[in-house]
Amino acid sequence: MRESSSLSITTLWVANIVPVRKKNGEIRICVDFRNLNQASLKDNYPLPIMDQVLQAVTGSEMLSMLD
């Protein structure tokens, strides 16, 4: 590798690059995010209860949804 294409960084969390050989012999570059996922704070976005959603929109003339 050329010297200019290498960079050294110090960090607490790392996502390791893992080379995986495919069936046809080619190499696929994968990233292992398991350590990063364990260190990340979990977002709490519970799914709404359908009965509550239906009760909230009952009688509405218009309904808009975003997926």
Short mmCIF file of C-alpha atoms in Angstrom, two decimals:
data_model
loop_
_atom_site.label_atom_id
_atom_site.label_comp_id
_atom_site.label_asym_id
_atom_site.label_seq_id
_atom_site.Cartn_x
_atom_site.Cartn_y
_atom_site.Cartn_z
CA MET A 1 0.00 0.00 0.00
CA ARG A 2 1.11 3.50 -0.64
CA GLU A 3 1.95 5.51 2.43
CA SER A 4 -0.66 8.16 1.56
CA SER A 5 -3.52 5.61 1.53
CA SER A 6 -3.01 4.57 5.16
CA LEU A 7 -4.37 6.51 8.12
CA SER A 8 -4.02 5.63 11.80
CA ILE A 9 -6.91 6.62 14.09
CA THR A 10 -7.44 5.90 17.79
CA THR A 11 -11.03 5.36 18.87
CA LEU A 12 -12.95 3.54 21.62
CA TRP A 13 -15.20 1.62 19.23
CA VAL A 14 -14.26 -0.14 16.08
CA ALA A 15 -16.19 -1.89 13.29
CA ASN A 16 -13.85 -4.56 11.99
CA ILE A 17 -13.54 -5.17 8.26
CA VAL A 18 -13.89 -8.87 7.50
CA PRO A 19 -12.96 -10.34 4.10
CA VAL A 20 -15.27 -13.23 3.15
CA ARG A 21 -14.61 -15.57 0.23
CA LYS A 22 -17.67 -16.02 -2.00
CA LYS A 23 -18.56 -19.33 -3.70
CA ASN A 24 -17.08 -18.09 -6.97
CA GLY A 25 -13.74 -17.36 -5.28
CA GLU A 26 -14.09 -13.56 -5.20
CA ILE A 27 -13.62 -11.68 -1.95
CA ARG A 28 -16.52 -9.78 -0.40
CA ILE A 29 -15.63 -7.07 2.10
CA CYS A 30 -18.01 -7.11 5.09
CA VAL A 31 -18.13 -4.94 8.20
CA ASP A 32 -18.70 -6.50 11.63
CA PHE A 33 -20.84 -3.99 13.58
CA ARG A 34 -21.55 -6.26 16.58
CA ASN A 35 -19.24 -4.39 19.00
CA LEU A 36 -20.59 -1.04 17.86
CA ASN A 37 -24.19 -2.27 18.19
CA GLN A 38 -23.54 -3.41 21.77
CA ALA A 39 -22.07 0.00 22.67
CA SER A 40 -24.88 2.02 21.05
CA LEU A 41 -27.84 3.27 23.04
CA LYS A 42 -31.07 1.58 22.03
CA ASP A 43 -33.88 3.78 20.73
CA ASN A 44 -37.24 3.03 22.29
CA TYR A 45 -39.85 3.28 19.56
CA PRO A 46 -42.59 0.83 20.53
CA LEU A 47 -45.22 -0.08 17.96
CA PRO A 48 -48.60 1.52 18.66
CA ILE A 49 -51.45 -0.70 19.81
CA MET A 50 -53.86 -1.06 16.90
CA ASP A 51 -56.99 -0.54 19.06
CA GLN A 52 -55.59 2.81 20.27
CA VAL A 53 -54.74 3.89 16.72
CA LEU A 54 -58.21 3.00 15.43
CA GLN A 55 -59.86 4.81 18.34
CA ALA A 56 -57.74 7.91 17.69
CA VAL A 57 -58.68 8.09 13.99
CA THR A 58 -62.35 7.11 14.32
CA GLY A 59 -64.53 9.87 12.89
CA SER A 60 -61.66 11.53 11.05
CA GLU A 61 -62.30 12.75 7.53
CA MET A 62 -58.71 12.43 6.45
CA LEU A 63 -55.86 10.12 7.40
CA SER A 64 -52.21 10.49 6.41
CA MET A 65 -49.51 7.87 6.91
CA LEU A 66 -45.76 7.91 6.53
CA ASP A 67 -43.81 4.70 6.13
#
